[in-house]
Coordinates of N, CA and C in Angstrom, one line a residue:
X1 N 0.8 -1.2 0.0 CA 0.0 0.0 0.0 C 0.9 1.3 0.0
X2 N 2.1 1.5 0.4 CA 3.3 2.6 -0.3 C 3.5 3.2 1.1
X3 N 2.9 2.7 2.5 CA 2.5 3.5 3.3 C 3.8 3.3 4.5
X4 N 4.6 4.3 4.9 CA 5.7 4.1 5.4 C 5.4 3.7 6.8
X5 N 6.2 3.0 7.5 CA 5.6 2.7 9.2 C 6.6 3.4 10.2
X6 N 6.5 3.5 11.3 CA 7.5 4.1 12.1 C 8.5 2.9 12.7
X7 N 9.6 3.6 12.6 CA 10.8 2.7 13.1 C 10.5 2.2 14.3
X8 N 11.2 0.5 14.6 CA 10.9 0.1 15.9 C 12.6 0.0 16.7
X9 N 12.7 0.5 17.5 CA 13.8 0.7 17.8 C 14.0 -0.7 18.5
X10 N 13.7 -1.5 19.4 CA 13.9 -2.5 19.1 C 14.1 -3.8 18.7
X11 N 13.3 -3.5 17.4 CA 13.9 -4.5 16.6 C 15.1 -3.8 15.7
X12 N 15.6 -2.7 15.5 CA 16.7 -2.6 14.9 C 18.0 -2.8 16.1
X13 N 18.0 -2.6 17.4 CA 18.8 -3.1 18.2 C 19.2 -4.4 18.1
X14 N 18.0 -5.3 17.9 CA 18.4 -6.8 18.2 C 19.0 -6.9 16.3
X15 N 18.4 -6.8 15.5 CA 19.2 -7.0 14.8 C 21.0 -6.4 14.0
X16 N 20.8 -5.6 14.8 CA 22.5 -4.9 14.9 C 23.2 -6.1 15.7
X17 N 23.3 -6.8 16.9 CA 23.2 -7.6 17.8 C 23.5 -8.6 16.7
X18 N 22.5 -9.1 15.7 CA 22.9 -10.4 14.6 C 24.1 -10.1 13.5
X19 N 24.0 -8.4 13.3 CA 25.3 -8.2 12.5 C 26.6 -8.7 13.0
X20 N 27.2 -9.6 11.7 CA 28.6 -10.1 11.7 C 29.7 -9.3 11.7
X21 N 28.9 -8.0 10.5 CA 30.4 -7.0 10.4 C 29.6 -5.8 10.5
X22 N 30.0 -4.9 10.6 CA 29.8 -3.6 10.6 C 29.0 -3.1 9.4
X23 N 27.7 -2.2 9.3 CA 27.7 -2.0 8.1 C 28.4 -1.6 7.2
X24 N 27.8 -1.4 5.9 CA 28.6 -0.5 5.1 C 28.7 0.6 4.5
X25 N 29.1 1.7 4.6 CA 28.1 2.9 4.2 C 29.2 3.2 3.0
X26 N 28.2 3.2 1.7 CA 28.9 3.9 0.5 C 28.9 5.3 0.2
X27 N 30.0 6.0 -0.3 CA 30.2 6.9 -0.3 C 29.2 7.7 -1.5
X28 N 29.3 9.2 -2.0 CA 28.9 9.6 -3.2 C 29.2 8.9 -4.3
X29 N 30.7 9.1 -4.7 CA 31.0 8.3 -5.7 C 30.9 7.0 -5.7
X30 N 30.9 6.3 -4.5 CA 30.4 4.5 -4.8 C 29.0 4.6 -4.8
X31 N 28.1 5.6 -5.1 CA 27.0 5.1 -5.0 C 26.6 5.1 -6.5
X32 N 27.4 6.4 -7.1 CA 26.9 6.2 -8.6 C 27.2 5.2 -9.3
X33 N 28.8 5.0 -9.0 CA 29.5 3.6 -9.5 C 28.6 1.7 -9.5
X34 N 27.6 2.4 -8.4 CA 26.9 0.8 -8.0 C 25.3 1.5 -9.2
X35 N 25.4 2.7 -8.9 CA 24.1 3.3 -9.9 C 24.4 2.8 -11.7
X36 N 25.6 3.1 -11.9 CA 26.0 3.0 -13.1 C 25.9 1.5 -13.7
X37 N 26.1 0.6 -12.8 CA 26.5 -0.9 -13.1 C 25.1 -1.5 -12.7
X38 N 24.7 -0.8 -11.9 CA 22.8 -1.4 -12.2 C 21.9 -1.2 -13.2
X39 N 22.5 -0.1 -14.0 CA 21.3 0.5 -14.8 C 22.3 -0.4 -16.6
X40 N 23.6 -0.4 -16.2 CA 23.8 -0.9 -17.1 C 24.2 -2.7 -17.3
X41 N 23.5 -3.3 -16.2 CA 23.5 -4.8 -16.3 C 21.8 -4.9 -16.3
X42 N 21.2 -3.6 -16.4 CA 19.6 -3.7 -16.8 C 19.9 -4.0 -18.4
X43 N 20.2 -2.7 -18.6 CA 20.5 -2.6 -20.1 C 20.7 -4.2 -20.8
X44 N 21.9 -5.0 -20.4 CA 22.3 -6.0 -21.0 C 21.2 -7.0 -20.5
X45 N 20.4 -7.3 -19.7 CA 19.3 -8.5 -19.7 C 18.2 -8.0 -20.3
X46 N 18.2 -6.3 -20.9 CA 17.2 -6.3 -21.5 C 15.8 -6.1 -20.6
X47 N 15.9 -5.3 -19.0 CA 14.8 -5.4 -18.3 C 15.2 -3.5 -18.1
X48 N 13.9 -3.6 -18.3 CA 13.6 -1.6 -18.0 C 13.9 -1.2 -16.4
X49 N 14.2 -0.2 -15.7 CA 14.0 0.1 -14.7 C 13.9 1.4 -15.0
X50 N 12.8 1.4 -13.5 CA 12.0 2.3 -13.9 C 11.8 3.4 -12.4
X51 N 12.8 3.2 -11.5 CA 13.0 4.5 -10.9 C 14.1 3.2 -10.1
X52 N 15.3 4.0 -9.5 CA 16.6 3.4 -9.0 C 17.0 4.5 -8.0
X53 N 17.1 4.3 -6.6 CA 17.9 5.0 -6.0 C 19.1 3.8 -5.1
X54 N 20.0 5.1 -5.1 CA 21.3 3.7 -4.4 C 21.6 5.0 -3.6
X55 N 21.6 4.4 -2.2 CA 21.6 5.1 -1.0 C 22.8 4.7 -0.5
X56 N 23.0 5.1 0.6 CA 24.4 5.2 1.4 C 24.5 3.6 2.2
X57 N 23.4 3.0 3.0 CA 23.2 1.8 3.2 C 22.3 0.8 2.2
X58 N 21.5 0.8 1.5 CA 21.3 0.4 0.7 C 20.3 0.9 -1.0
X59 N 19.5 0.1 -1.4 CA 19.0 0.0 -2.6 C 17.6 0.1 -2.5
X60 N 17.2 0.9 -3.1 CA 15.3 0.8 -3.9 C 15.7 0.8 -5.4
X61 N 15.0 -0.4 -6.3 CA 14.4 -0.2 -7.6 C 14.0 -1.0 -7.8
X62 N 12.3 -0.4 -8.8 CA 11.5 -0.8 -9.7 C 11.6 -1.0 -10.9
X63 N 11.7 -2.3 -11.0 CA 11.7 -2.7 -12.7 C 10.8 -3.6 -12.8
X64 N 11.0 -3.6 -14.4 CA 10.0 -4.0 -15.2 C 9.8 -6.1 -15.0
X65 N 8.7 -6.5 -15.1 CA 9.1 -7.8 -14.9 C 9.9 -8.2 -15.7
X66 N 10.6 -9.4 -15.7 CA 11.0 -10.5 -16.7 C 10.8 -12.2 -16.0
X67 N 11.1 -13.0 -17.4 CA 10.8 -14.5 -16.5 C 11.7 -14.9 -16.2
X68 N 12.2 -14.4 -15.1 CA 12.9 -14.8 -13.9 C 12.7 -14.8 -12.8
X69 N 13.1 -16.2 -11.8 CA 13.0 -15.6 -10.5 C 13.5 -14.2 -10.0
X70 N 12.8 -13.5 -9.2 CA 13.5 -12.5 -8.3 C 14.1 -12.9 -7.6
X71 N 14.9 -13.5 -7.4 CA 16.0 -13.6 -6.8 C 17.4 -13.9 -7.7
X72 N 17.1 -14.2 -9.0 CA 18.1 -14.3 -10.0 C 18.4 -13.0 -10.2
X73 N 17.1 -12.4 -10.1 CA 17.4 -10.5 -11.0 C 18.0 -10.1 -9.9
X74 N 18.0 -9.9 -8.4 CA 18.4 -9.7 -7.4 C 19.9 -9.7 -7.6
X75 N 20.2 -11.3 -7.4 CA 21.6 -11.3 -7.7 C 22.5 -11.2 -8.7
X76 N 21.6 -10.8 -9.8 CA 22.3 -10.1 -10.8 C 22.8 -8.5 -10.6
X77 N 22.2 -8.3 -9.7 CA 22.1 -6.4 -9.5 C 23.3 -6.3 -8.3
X78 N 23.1 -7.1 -7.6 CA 23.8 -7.2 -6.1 C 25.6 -7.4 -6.6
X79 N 25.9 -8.9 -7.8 CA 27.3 -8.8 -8.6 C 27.3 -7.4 -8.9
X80 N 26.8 -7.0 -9.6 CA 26.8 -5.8 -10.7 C 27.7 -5.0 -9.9
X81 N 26.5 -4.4 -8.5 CA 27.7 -3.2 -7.7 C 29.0 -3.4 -7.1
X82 N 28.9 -5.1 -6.4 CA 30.1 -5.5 -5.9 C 31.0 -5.8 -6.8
X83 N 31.1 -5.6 -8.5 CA 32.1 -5.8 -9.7 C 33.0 -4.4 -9.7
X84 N 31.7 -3.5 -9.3 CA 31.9 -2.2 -10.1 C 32.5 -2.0 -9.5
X85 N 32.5 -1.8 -7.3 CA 33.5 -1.2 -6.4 C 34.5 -2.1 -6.2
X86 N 34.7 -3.3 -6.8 CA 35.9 -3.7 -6.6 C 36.9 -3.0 -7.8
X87 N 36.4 -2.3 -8.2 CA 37.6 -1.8 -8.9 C 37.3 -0.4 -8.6
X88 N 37.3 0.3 -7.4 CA 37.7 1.2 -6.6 C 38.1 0.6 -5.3
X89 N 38.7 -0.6 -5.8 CA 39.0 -1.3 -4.3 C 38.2 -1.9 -3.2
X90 N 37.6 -2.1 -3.5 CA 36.6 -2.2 -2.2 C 36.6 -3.9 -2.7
X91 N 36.9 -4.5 -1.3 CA 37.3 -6.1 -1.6 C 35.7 -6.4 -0.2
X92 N 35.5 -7.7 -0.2 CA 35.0 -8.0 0.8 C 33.6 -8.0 0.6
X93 N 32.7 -8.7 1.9 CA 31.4 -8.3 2.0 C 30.6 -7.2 2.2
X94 N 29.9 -7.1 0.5 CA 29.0 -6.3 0.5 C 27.8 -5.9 0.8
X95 N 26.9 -7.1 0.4 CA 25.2 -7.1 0.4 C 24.9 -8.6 1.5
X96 N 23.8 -7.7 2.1 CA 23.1 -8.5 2.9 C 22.9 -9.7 2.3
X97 N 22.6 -11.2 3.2 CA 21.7 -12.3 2.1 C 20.2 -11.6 2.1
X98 N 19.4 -12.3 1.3 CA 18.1 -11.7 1.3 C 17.7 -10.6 -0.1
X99 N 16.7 -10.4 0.0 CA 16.0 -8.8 -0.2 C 15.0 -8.6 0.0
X100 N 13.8 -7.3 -0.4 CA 12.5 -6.7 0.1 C 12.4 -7.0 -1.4
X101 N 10.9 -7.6 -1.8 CA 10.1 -7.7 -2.8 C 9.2 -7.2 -2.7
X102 N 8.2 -6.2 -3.4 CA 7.2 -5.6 -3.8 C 6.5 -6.0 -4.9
X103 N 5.1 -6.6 -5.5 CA 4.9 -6.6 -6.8 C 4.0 -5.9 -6.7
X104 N 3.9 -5.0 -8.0 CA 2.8 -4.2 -8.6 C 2.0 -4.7 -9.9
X105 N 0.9 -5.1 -8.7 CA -0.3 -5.5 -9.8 C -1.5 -4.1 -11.2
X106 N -1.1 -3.2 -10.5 CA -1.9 -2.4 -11.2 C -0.9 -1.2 -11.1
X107 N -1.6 0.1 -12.4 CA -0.6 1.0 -12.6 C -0.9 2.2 -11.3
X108 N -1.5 2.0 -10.5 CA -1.4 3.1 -9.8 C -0.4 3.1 -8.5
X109 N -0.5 1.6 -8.4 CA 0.5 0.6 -7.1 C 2.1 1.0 -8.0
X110 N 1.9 0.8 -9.2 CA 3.0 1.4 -10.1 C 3.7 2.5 -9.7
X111 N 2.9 3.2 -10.2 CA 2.9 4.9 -9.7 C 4.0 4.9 -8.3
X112 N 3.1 4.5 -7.3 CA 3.6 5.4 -5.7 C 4.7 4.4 -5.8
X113 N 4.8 3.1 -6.3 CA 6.5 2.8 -6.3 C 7.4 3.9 -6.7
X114 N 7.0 3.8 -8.0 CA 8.3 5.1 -8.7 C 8.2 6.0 -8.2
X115 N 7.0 6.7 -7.3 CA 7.2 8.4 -6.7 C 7.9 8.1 -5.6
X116 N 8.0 6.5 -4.8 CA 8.6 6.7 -3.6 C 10.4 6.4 -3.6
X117 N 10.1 5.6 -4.7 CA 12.0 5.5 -4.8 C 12.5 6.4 -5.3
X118 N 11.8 7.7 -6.3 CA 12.5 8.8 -7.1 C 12.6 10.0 -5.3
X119 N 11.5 10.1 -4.5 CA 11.7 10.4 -3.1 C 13.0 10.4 -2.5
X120 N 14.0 9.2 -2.8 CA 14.4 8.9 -2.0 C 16.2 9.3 -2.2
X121 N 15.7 9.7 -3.8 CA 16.9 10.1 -4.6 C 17.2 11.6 -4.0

């Protein structure tokens, strides 16, 4: 429903508590670098996206379907940035396991996706 909830402080304690390593916070330039290498391993599978922000801890984007699992397209996007910053050095663990799925059945559910990830930019 697009509708934000309020942080639980709680449950972000305990899950900091499960973190292994420290997060990771990307800088300006690693964020476009991880921007650049998502929009262009869209390009090469041939799947639209259709609003992308790459934030300092993590990722929002909306693309277009394709017949694949989501979790293939996932880890296709997830290589993509950890290719890109490894050639600004950046060695090691980058991305969470997991991700957040959303599907949009209709164009208006469409809509408040794209208005909320272009938000975010």
């Amino acid at each position: 429903n697009g509708r934000i909830c309020p942080g639980n402080k709680a449950l972000m304690q305990s899950n900091k508590q499960l973190q292994l390593q420290d997060a990771i916070r990307l800088s300006s330039a690693q964020q476009q670098v991880v921007r650049k290498a998502i929009i262009e391993e869209a390009a090469s599978r041939g799947q639209r996206i259709y609003a992308l922000a790459v934030q300092p801890t993590h990722i929002h984007i909306v693309a277009d379907y394709v017949p694949q699992p989501i979790g293939k397209v996932v880890a296709f996007y997830k290589k993509a940035g950890r290719l890109a910053l490894k050639t600004m050095g950046h060695n090691g663990k980058l991305w969470t396991r997991g991700y957040d799925k959303r599907f949009c059945f209709d164009e208006e559910s469409l809509r408040r996706r794209i208005r909320y990830v272009d938000s975010q930019n």
